[in-house]
Amino acid sequence: MSAPLRQQPRTADLLSSARARQNQYVSELAELVAIDSGSYSAEGVNQVADWVQTRLHRLGFTVERIPHQHPGLDVGDTLLARKQGRLTPAEGGRRILLAAHMDTVFDNGTAAERPFRIVGSTAYGPGVSDDKGGLLAGLTALQILQDHGIHEYAELVFLATPDEEIGSPASRTVTEEVARGVHYALGLEGARENGDLVIARKGVADFRATVTGRAAHAGIEPERGANAALCAAHLVVALQALNGHRDEVTVNVGVVRAGNRANIVCPHAELRIEVRAATEAGIRWAQQAITGLAQRPAVPGTSISVEQLDLCPPMEDTTAARDVLEQATTTAAALGFTIGAAATGGVGDANLIAGQGAVVLDGLGPVGGADHTPDEWLDIGSVPQRVALLATLISSLGEASVDR
């Protein structure tokens, strides 16, 4: 027998609760921003993880800390927390993932150099928007749901990673494994500066093209050589010319290395190539185009080999994600504000989650901007509405039988 339906809380009640907690939110945000937690500062990231772990324990979550041993990197733990709801999947309960990251792009000492401050209704500080404001918004939304006794879901999962700002090299496998078991994922990155949520993120594929030529004395017998540098130059032009041939696909040659002496016909060259695309099909198209160019070297006697070094899948704009966005739009209107949807070329953990088949909507943190700069900011006035929006989405998505 299915579980009895429970009346959903009014958005106005959740908004009232969020407003009541705004001062606490600001105080706690100041605490988090005061911790230097750059991606390469394991100690700082783990201080944030300790803080988050304490909050989640109070909310009844079971918390796991996953340490990482990654070659050449000293990163903090991934924090993974779970809480069972009242419903089973058979009863319409859904598993919902909240995804945030604890690291910033800033070095140790930045929090002291540029401490948390408030000017009017705007907060400033390292990581205030990316992503400490969003991480804290998620915790606050969970607290509000707890206060209202809302447990109509199968499971809530809270994931906080230590290395998102450097591409999640250590935490990626954990994120992908967690994502395989959820129905919906709500990304806690900050909303765009205009308030939009993020409906899509381009994927990224990195390639290395190695050009092999033939060395010769550049003054005595250059004709015996095959110039890999010249071949690489032609290849750079051809690769850049791929731009504009397919919508939402970009190709960039960011690194070129060739030769080491001016009096030798260059025998070796290397290119590093980045592809960004909105869809998996776009990435495949670019891969095939790069491979095709490599099979036709412009300089006789040279050869080109191509190796794919990394792939971060796109978070595609899907019908299922649009359905969640529609719920968010309706909820926002009830809360007294409007939102739109943005697609971005920037990647994050949401890409990895979407790559495992979960339905993802990102940008559900407060409004902020100037990320990765000394001017990074967060709009404190946006916090209650964004927290209430997040709490409402968790409540409605958690139960399949809820009318939407």
CSV table of C-alpha atoms in Angstrom, one decimal:
chain,number,residue,atom,x,y,z
A,1,MET,CA,0.0,0.0,0.0
A,2,SER,CA,1.3,3.5,-0.8
A,3,ALA,CA,1.9,6.0,1.9
A,4,PRO,CA,-0.8,8.5,2.6
A,5,LEU,CA,-0.4,11.9,0.8
A,6,ARG,CA,0.8,14.7,3.0
A,7,GLN,CA,-0.2,18.3,2.4
A,8,GLN,CA,2.8,20.3,1.1
A,9,PRO,CA,3.8,23.4,3.0
A,10,ARG,CA,2.9,26.7,1.6
A,11,THR,CA,5.7,28.6,0.0
A,12,ALA,CA,4.8,31.6,2.1
A,13,ASP,CA,5.6,29.5,5.3
A,14,LEU,CA,8.9,28.4,4.0
A,15,LEU,CA,9.8,32.0,3.0
A,16,SER,CA,8.9,33.2,6.5
A,17,SER,CA,11.2,30.6,8.0
A,18,ALA,CA,14.0,31.6,5.6
A,19,ARG,CA,13.6,35.3,6.5
A,20,ALA,CA,13.7,34.4,10.2
A,21,ARG,CA,17.1,32.7,9.6
A,22,GLN,CA,18.7,35.4,7.5
A,23,ASN,CA,20.8,36.9,10.3
A,24,GLN,CA,22.0,33.5,11.3
A,25,TYR,CA,22.9,32.8,7.6
A,26,VAL,CA,25.0,36.0,7.4
A,27,SER,CA,26.8,35.1,10.7
A,28,GLU,CA,27.6,31.6,9.5
A,29,LEU,CA,28.6,32.8,6.1
A,30,ALA,CA,31.2,35.1,7.8
A,31,GLU,CA,32.5,32.0,9.6
A,32,LEU,CA,32.9,30.0,6.4
A,33,VAL,CA,34.5,32.9,4.4
A,34,ALA,CA,37.0,33.4,7.3
A,35,ILE,CA,38.5,29.9,6.5
A,36,ASP,CA,41.1,29.8,3.8
A,37,SER,CA,40.0,26.7,1.7
A,38,GLY,CA,41.8,26.9,-1.6
A,39,SER,CA,41.8,23.7,-3.6
A,40,TYR,CA,45.4,22.9,-2.6
A,41,SER,CA,44.8,23.6,1.1
A,42,ALA,CA,43.7,20.3,2.5
A,43,GLU,CA,43.8,21.6,6.0
A,44,GLY,CA,41.5,24.5,5.2
A,45,VAL,CA,39.0,22.5,3.1
A,46,ASN,CA,38.8,20.0,6.0
A,47,GLN,CA,38.0,22.8,8.4
A,48,VAL,CA,35.0,23.6,6.2
A,49,ALA,CA,34.1,19.9,6.1
A,50,ASP,CA,34.3,19.8,9.9
A,51,TRP,CA,31.9,22.7,10.1
A,52,VAL,CA,29.5,21.2,7.5
A,53,GLN,CA,29.6,17.8,9.2
A,54,THR,CA,28.5,19.3,12.5
A,55,ARG,CA,25.5,21.0,10.9
A,56,LEU,CA,24.5,17.8,9.0
A,57,HIS,CA,24.7,15.6,12.1
A,58,ARG,CA,22.3,18.0,13.9
A,59,LEU,CA,19.9,17.5,11.0
A,60,GLY,CA,20.0,13.8,11.3
A,61,PHE,CA,22.3,13.0,8.4
A,62,THR,CA,24.8,10.1,8.4
A,63,VAL,CA,28.0,11.7,7.3
A,64,GLU,CA,31.0,10.0,5.6
A,65,ARG,CA,34.3,11.6,5.0
A,66,ILE,CA,36.3,10.3,2.1
A,67,PRO,CA,40.0,11.1,2.0
A,68,HIS,CA,41.8,11.2,-1.3
A,69,GLN,CA,45.3,10.0,-2.3
A,70,HIS,CA,45.8,11.6,-5.7
A,71,PRO,CA,49.2,11.8,-7.3
A,72,GLY,CA,50.8,15.2,-7.0
A,73,LEU,CA,47.8,16.7,-5.1
A,74,ASP,CA,47.2,17.5,-1.5
A,75,VAL,CA,43.4,17.9,-1.4
A,76,GLY,CA,40.9,17.7,1.4
A,77,ASP,CA,38.2,15.1,2.1
A,78,THR,CA,35.0,14.7,0.1
A,79,LEU,CA,32.0,14.9,2.4
A,80,LEU,CA,29.0,12.7,1.7
A,81,ALA,CA,25.9,12.7,3.8
A,82,ARG,CA,22.6,10.8,3.6
A,83,LYS,CA,19.3,11.0,5.3
A,84,GLN,CA,16.4,8.6,4.8
A,85,GLY,CA,12.9,9.9,4.3
A,86,ARG,CA,9.4,8.6,5.0
A,87,LEU,CA,8.8,7.2,1.5
A,88,THR,CA,10.3,4.3,-0.4
A,89,PRO,CA,10.8,4.6,-4.1
A,90,ALA,CA,7.9,2.2,-4.6
A,91,GLU,CA,5.7,4.6,-2.7
A,92,GLY,CA,6.8,7.5,-4.9
A,93,GLY,CA,9.7,8.7,-2.9
A,94,ARG,CA,12.6,10.1,-4.8
A,95,ARG,CA,16.3,10.4,-4.1
A,96,ILE,CA,17.5,14.0,-4.3
A,97,LEU,CA,21.2,15.1,-4.4
A,98,LEU,CA,22.3,18.6,-3.2
A,99,ALA,CA,25.8,19.3,-4.7
A,100,ALA,CA,28.2,21.9,-3.5
A,101,HIS,CA,32.0,22.4,-3.2
A,102,MET,CA,34.1,23.6,-0.3
A,103,ASP,CA,37.2,24.8,-2.1
A,104,THR,CA,37.9,28.2,-3.6
A,105,VAL,CA,40.5,29.5,-6.0
A,106,PHE,CA,42.3,31.6,-3.4
A,107,ASP,CA,45.6,31.0,-1.7
A,108,ASN,CA,46.1,30.8,2.1
A,109,GLY,CA,46.1,34.2,3.7
A,110,THR,CA,43.5,35.7,1.4
A,111,ALA,CA,40.8,35.5,4.1
A,112,ALA,CA,42.9,37.7,6.3
A,113,GLU,CA,43.9,40.1,3.5
A,114,ARG,CA,40.3,40.5,2.3
A,115,PRO,CA,38.1,39.6,5.3
A,116,PHE,CA,34.3,39.2,5.0
A,117,ARG,CA,32.5,42.5,4.9
A,118,ILE,CA,29.1,43.9,4.2
A,119,VAL,CA,28.4,47.0,2.3
A,120,GLY,CA,24.6,47.8,2.2
A,121,SER,CA,23.0,44.5,1.3
A,122,THR,CA,26.1,43.0,-0.4
A,123,ALA,CA,28.6,40.7,1.2
A,124,TYR,CA,32.2,40.5,0.0
A,125,GLY,CA,35.0,38.0,0.6
A,126,PRO,CA,36.9,35.1,-0.9
A,127,GLY,CA,34.5,32.3,-1.9
A,128,VAL,CA,31.4,34.2,-0.6
A,129,SER,CA,29.5,33.3,-3.8
A,130,ASP,CA,31.6,30.5,-5.2
A,131,ASP,CA,30.6,28.4,-3.4
A,132,LYS,CA,30.3,29.1,0.3
A,133,GLY,CA,27.1,31.0,-0.1
A,134,GLY,CA,25.5,28.2,-2.1
A,135,LEU,CA,26.7,25.5,0.3
A,136,LEU,CA,25.2,27.4,3.2
A,137,ALA,CA,22.0,28.0,1.4
A,138,GLY,CA,21.6,24.2,1.0
A,139,LEU,CA,22.2,23.6,4.7
A,140,THR,CA,19.7,26.3,5.6
A,141,ALA,CA,17.1,24.9,3.3
A,142,LEU,CA,17.5,21.5,4.9
A,143,GLN,CA,17.2,23.1,8.3
A,144,ILE,CA,13.9,24.7,7.3
A,145,LEU,CA,12.5,21.4,6.0
A,146,GLN,CA,13.5,19.8,9.3
A,147,ASP,CA,11.7,22.6,11.2
A,148,HIS,CA,8.5,22.0,9.2
A,149,GLY,CA,8.7,18.2,9.6
A,150,ILE,CA,9.0,17.6,5.9
A,151,HIS,CA,10.4,14.2,5.2
A,152,GLU,CA,8.4,13.1,2.2
A,153,TYR,CA,11.2,11.7,0.0
A,154,ALA,CA,13.2,8.5,-0.3
A,155,GLU,CA,16.6,9.9,0.5
A,156,LEU,CA,18.4,13.2,0.6
A,157,VAL,CA,22.1,13.2,-0.3
A,158,PHE,CA,24.4,16.1,0.4
A,159,LEU,CA,27.7,16.1,-1.5
A,160,ALA,CA,30.5,18.6,-0.8
A,161,THR,CA,33.7,18.2,-2.8
A,162,PRO,CA,37.2,19.5,-2.1
A,163,ASP,CA,38.6,20.1,-5.6
A,164,GLU,CA,35.9,21.4,-7.9
A,165,GLU,CA,37.9,24.6,-8.8
A,166,ILE,CA,40.7,22.4,-10.3
A,167,GLY,CA,38.4,20.1,-12.2
A,168,SER,CA,37.6,17.6,-9.5
A,169,PRO,CA,40.5,15.2,-10.2
A,170,ALA,CA,40.3,13.5,-6.8
A,171,SER,CA,36.6,13.5,-6.1
A,172,ARG,CA,35.3,12.8,-9.6
A,173,THR,CA,34.8,9.0,-9.1
A,174,VAL,CA,32.9,9.6,-5.8
A,175,THR,CA,30.6,12.2,-7.5
A,176,GLU,CA,29.9,9.9,-10.4
A,177,GLU,CA,29.1,6.9,-8.2
A,178,VAL,CA,26.8,9.0,-6.0
A,179,ALA,CA,25.0,10.4,-9.0
A,180,ARG,CA,24.1,7.0,-10.4
A,181,GLY,CA,21.6,6.5,-7.6
A,182,VAL,CA,19.6,9.7,-7.6
A,183,HIS,CA,16.5,10.9,-9.4
A,184,TYR,CA,17.2,14.7,-9.2
A,185,ALA,CA,20.2,16.8,-8.5
A,186,LEU,CA,20.1,20.4,-7.4
A,187,GLY,CA,23.4,22.3,-7.9
A,188,LEU,CA,24.2,24.9,-5.2
A,189,GLU,CA,26.5,27.1,-7.3
A,190,GLY,CA,25.4,30.7,-7.1
A,191,ALA,CA,22.7,32.1,-9.4
A,192,ARG,CA,23.9,34.2,-12.3
A,193,GLU,CA,24.3,37.9,-11.6
A,194,ASN,CA,20.9,38.6,-13.2
A,195,GLY,CA,19.3,35.9,-11.0
A,196,ASP,CA,19.0,33.1,-13.7
A,197,LEU,CA,19.4,29.5,-12.8
A,198,VAL,CA,21.7,27.3,-14.9
A,199,ILE,CA,20.0,24.8,-17.2
A,200,ALA,CA,23.0,23.6,-19.2
A,201,ARG,CA,26.8,23.6,-19.1
A,202,LYS,CA,29.1,22.8,-21.9
A,203,GLY,CA,31.2,19.7,-21.7
A,204,VAL,CA,35.0,19.7,-22.2
A,205,ALA,CA,37.3,17.4,-24.0
A,206,ASP,CA,41.1,17.8,-23.9
A,207,PHE,CA,43.4,16.5,-26.7
A,208,ARG,CA,47.1,16.3,-27.3
A,209,ALA,CA,48.3,16.3,-30.9
A,210,THR,CA,51.8,15.1,-31.4
A,211,VAL,CA,53.6,16.0,-34.7
A,212,THR,CA,56.6,13.9,-35.7
A,213,GLY,CA,58.9,15.2,-38.4
A,214,ARG,CA,62.5,14.6,-39.3
A,215,ALA,CA,65.6,16.5,-38.1
A,216,ALA,CA,68.2,17.9,-40.4
A,217,HIS,CA,70.9,20.6,-40.5
A,218,ALA,CA,69.0,23.8,-41.2
A,219,GLY,CA,71.9,25.3,-43.1
A,220,ILE,CA,73.6,22.4,-45.0
A,221,GLU,CA,70.7,20.1,-46.0
A,222,PRO,CA,67.3,21.4,-44.9
A,223,GLU,CA,65.7,19.4,-47.7
A,224,ARG,CA,66.4,16.2,-45.9
A,225,GLY,CA,64.2,17.4,-43.0
A,226,ALA,CA,60.5,17.4,-42.4
A,227,ASN,CA,59.5,20.4,-40.3
A,228,ALA,CA,57.2,19.4,-37.5
A,229,ALA,CA,56.8,23.1,-36.4
A,230,LEU,CA,55.6,24.1,-39.9
A,231,CYS,CA,53.2,21.2,-39.9
A,232,ALA,CA,51.9,22.2,-36.4
A,233,ALA,CA,51.4,25.8,-37.6
A,234,HIS,CA,49.2,24.6,-40.4
A,235,LEU,CA,47.3,22.3,-38.0
A,236,VAL,CA,46.7,25.2,-35.6
A,237,VAL,CA,45.1,27.3,-38.4
A,238,ALA,CA,43.0,24.3,-39.5
A,239,LEU,CA,41.8,23.6,-36.0
A,240,GLN,CA,40.8,27.2,-35.3
A,241,ALA,CA,38.9,27.2,-38.6
A,242,LEU,CA,36.6,24.5,-37.2
A,243,ASN,CA,34.9,27.2,-35.1
A,244,GLY,CA,31.6,28.4,-36.5
A,245,HIS,CA,30.9,25.1,-38.4
A,246,ARG,CA,28.7,23.7,-35.7
A,247,ASP,CA,26.5,25.5,-33.2
A,248,GLU,CA,27.7,25.6,-29.6
A,249,VAL,CA,31.0,23.9,-30.3
A,250,THR,CA,34.3,25.7,-29.8
A,251,VAL,CA,37.8,24.5,-30.5
A,252,ASN,CA,40.9,26.2,-29.0
A,253,VAL,CA,44.6,25.5,-29.4
A,254,GLY,CA,45.9,26.8,-26.1
A,255,VAL,CA,49.5,25.3,-26.0
A,256,VAL,CA,52.1,24.9,-28.8
A,257,ARG,CA,55.5,23.5,-28.2
A,258,ALA,CA,58.1,22.8,-30.9
A,259,GLY,CA,61.8,22.3,-31.3
A,260,ASN,CA,64.7,23.5,-29.2
A,261,ARG,CA,67.3,24.9,-31.6
A,262,ALA,CA,67.1,27.3,-34.4
A,263,ASN,CA,69.6,25.5,-36.6
A,264,ILE,CA,67.8,22.2,-36.6
A,265,VAL,CA,64.8,21.4,-38.9
A,266,CYS,CA,62.2,20.8,-36.1
A,267,PRO,CA,61.6,17.1,-35.6
A,268,HIS,CA,58.9,17.3,-33.0
A,269,ALA,CA,55.9,19.5,-32.0
A,270,GLU,CA,53.0,19.2,-29.6
A,271,LEU,CA,49.6,21.0,-29.4
A,272,ARG,CA,47.1,21.0,-26.5
A,273,ILE,CA,43.6,21.4,-27.8
A,274,GLU,CA,40.4,22.1,-25.8
A,275,VAL,CA,36.9,21.4,-27.2
A,276,ARG,CA,33.8,22.7,-25.5
A,277,ALA,CA,30.3,21.6,-26.7
A,278,ALA,CA,26.8,21.7,-25.4
A,279,THR,CA,26.0,18.1,-26.4
A,280,GLU,CA,27.8,14.8,-26.5
A,281,ALA,CA,27.1,14.8,-30.3
A,282,GLY,CA,29.0,18.1,-30.5
A,283,ILE,CA,32.0,16.6,-28.8
A,284,ARG,CA,32.0,13.6,-31.1
A,285,TRP,CA,31.8,15.8,-34.1
A,286,ALA,CA,34.9,17.8,-33.0
A,287,GLN,CA,36.8,14.6,-32.1
A,288,GLN,CA,36.2,13.3,-35.6
A,289,ALA,CA,37.1,16.6,-37.2
A,290,ILE,CA,40.4,16.7,-35.2
A,291,THR,CA,41.2,13.1,-36.2
A,292,GLY,CA,40.5,13.8,-39.8
A,293,LEU,CA,42.8,16.8,-39.9
A,294,ALA,CA,45.5,14.7,-38.2
A,295,GLN,CA,45.3,12.2,-41.1
A,296,ARG,CA,46.2,14.9,-43.6
A,297,PRO,CA,49.4,16.5,-42.4
A,298,ALA,CA,50.3,19.6,-44.5
A,299,VAL,CA,54.1,18.9,-44.6
A,300,PRO,CA,55.4,15.9,-46.5
A,301,GLY,CA,57.3,13.5,-44.3
A,302,THR,CA,55.5,14.5,-41.1
A,303,SER,CA,52.8,12.5,-39.2
A,304,ILE,CA,50.3,13.5,-36.5
A,305,SER,CA,48.9,11.4,-33.7
A,306,VAL,CA,46.0,12.5,-31.5
A,307,GLU,CA,45.3,11.4,-27.9
A,308,GLN,CA,42.2,12.4,-25.9
A,309,LEU,CA,43.5,13.3,-22.4
A,310,ASP,CA,40.2,14.0,-20.5
A,311,LEU,CA,36.5,14.3,-21.0
A,312,CYS,CA,34.0,16.1,-18.8
A,313,PRO,CA,30.5,15.4,-20.2
A,314,PRO,CA,28.1,18.2,-20.9
A,315,MET,CA,25.1,19.0,-18.7
A,316,GLU,CA,22.6,19.1,-21.5
A,317,ASP,CA,19.4,21.1,-21.7
A,318,THR,CA,16.9,18.3,-21.5
A,319,THR,CA,13.1,18.1,-21.3
A,320,ALA,CA,13.3,16.6,-17.8
A,321,ALA,CA,15.5,19.5,-16.6
A,322,ARG,CA,13.1,21.9,-18.2
A,323,ASP,CA,10.3,20.3,-16.2
A,324,VAL,CA,12.2,21.0,-13.0
A,325,LEU,CA,12.9,24.6,-14.2
A,326,GLU,CA,9.2,25.1,-14.8
A,327,GLN,CA,8.5,24.1,-11.1
A,328,ALA,CA,11.2,26.5,-10.0
A,329,THR,CA,9.8,29.3,-12.2
A,330,THR,CA,6.3,28.8,-10.7
A,331,THR,CA,7.6,28.6,-7.2
A,332,ALA,CA,9.7,31.8,-7.7
A,333,ALA,CA,6.6,33.6,-8.9
A,334,ALA,CA,4.8,32.6,-5.7
A,335,LEU,CA,7.7,33.9,-3.7
A,336,GLY,CA,7.6,37.2,-5.5
A,337,PHE,CA,10.4,37.1,-8.0
A,338,THR,CA,11.2,35.9,-11.5
A,339,ILE,CA,13.9,33.7,-12.8
A,340,GLY,CA,15.2,32.7,-16.2
A,341,ALA,CA,17.5,29.9,-17.4
A,342,ALA,CA,21.1,30.3,-18.6
A,343,ALA,CA,23.4,28.0,-20.5
A,344,THR,CA,27.1,28.5,-19.7
A,345,GLY,CA,30.4,27.3,-21.1
A,346,GLY,CA,31.8,26.8,-17.6
A,347,VAL,CA,32.0,23.3,-16.2
A,348,GLY,CA,31.5,22.0,-12.7
A,349,ASP,CA,30.5,19.0,-10.7
A,350,ALA,CA,27.0,19.3,-12.2
A,351,ASN,CA,28.5,18.1,-15.5
A,352,LEU,CA,29.7,14.9,-13.9
A,353,ILE,CA,26.3,14.3,-12.2
A,354,ALA,CA,24.4,14.9,-15.4
A,355,GLY,CA,26.8,12.5,-17.2
A,356,GLN,CA,25.4,9.7,-15.0
A,357,GLY,CA,21.8,10.3,-16.1
A,358,ALA,CA,20.5,12.4,-13.2
A,359,VAL,CA,18.2,15.3,-13.9
A,360,VAL,CA,20.1,18.4,-12.9
A,361,LEU,CA,19.3,22.0,-12.3
A,362,ASP,CA,22.1,24.3,-11.1
A,363,GLY,CA,22.6,27.8,-9.9
A,364,LEU,CA,20.3,27.4,-6.9
A,365,GLY,CA,22.5,29.4,-4.5
A,366,PRO,CA,21.9,33.1,-3.8
A,367,VAL,CA,22.6,35.7,-6.4
A,368,GLY,CA,26.3,36.7,-6.7
A,369,GLY,CA,29.1,37.4,-9.1
A,370,ALA,CA,32.7,38.5,-9.8
A,371,ASP,CA,33.7,34.9,-8.9
A,372,HIS,CA,37.5,34.2,-8.8
A,373,THR,CA,38.3,37.9,-8.3
A,374,PRO,CA,38.9,40.3,-5.4
A,375,ASP,CA,35.5,41.8,-6.0
A,376,GLU,CA,33.5,38.6,-5.5
A,377,TRP,CA,30.1,39.4,-4.0
A,378,LEU,CA,26.8,38.0,-2.8
A,379,ASP,CA,23.4,39.7,-2.6
A,380,ILE,CA,22.3,39.1,1.0
A,381,GLY,CA,18.8,40.3,0.1
A,382,SER,CA,18.4,37.4,-2.3
A,383,VAL,CA,19.1,34.8,0.4
A,384,PRO,CA,15.6,34.2,1.9
A,385,GLN,CA,13.8,33.8,-1.5
A,386,ARG,CA,16.5,31.5,-2.9
A,387,VAL,CA,16.6,29.4,0.3
A,388,ALA,CA,12.8,29.1,0.2
A,389,LEU,CA,12.9,28.2,-3.5
A,390,LEU,CA,15.4,25.5,-2.8
A,391,ALA,CA,13.4,24.1,0.1
A,392,THR,CA,10.2,24.1,-1.9
A,393,LEU,CA,11.9,22.3,-4.8
A,394,ILE,CA,13.3,19.6,-2.5
A,395,SER,CA,9.8,19.2,-0.9
A,396,SER,CA,8.0,18.9,-4.3
A,397,LEU,CA,10.6,16.8,-6.1
A,398,GLY,CA,10.9,14.3,-3.2
A,399,GLU,CA,7.4,12.9,-3.7
A,400,ALA,CA,6.3,11.7,-7.2
A,401,SER,CA,2.7,11.8,-6.2
A,402,VAL,CA,2.8,15.5,-5.6
A,403,ASP,CA,0.7,17.3,-8.2
A,404,ARG,CA,3.0,19.5,-10.4
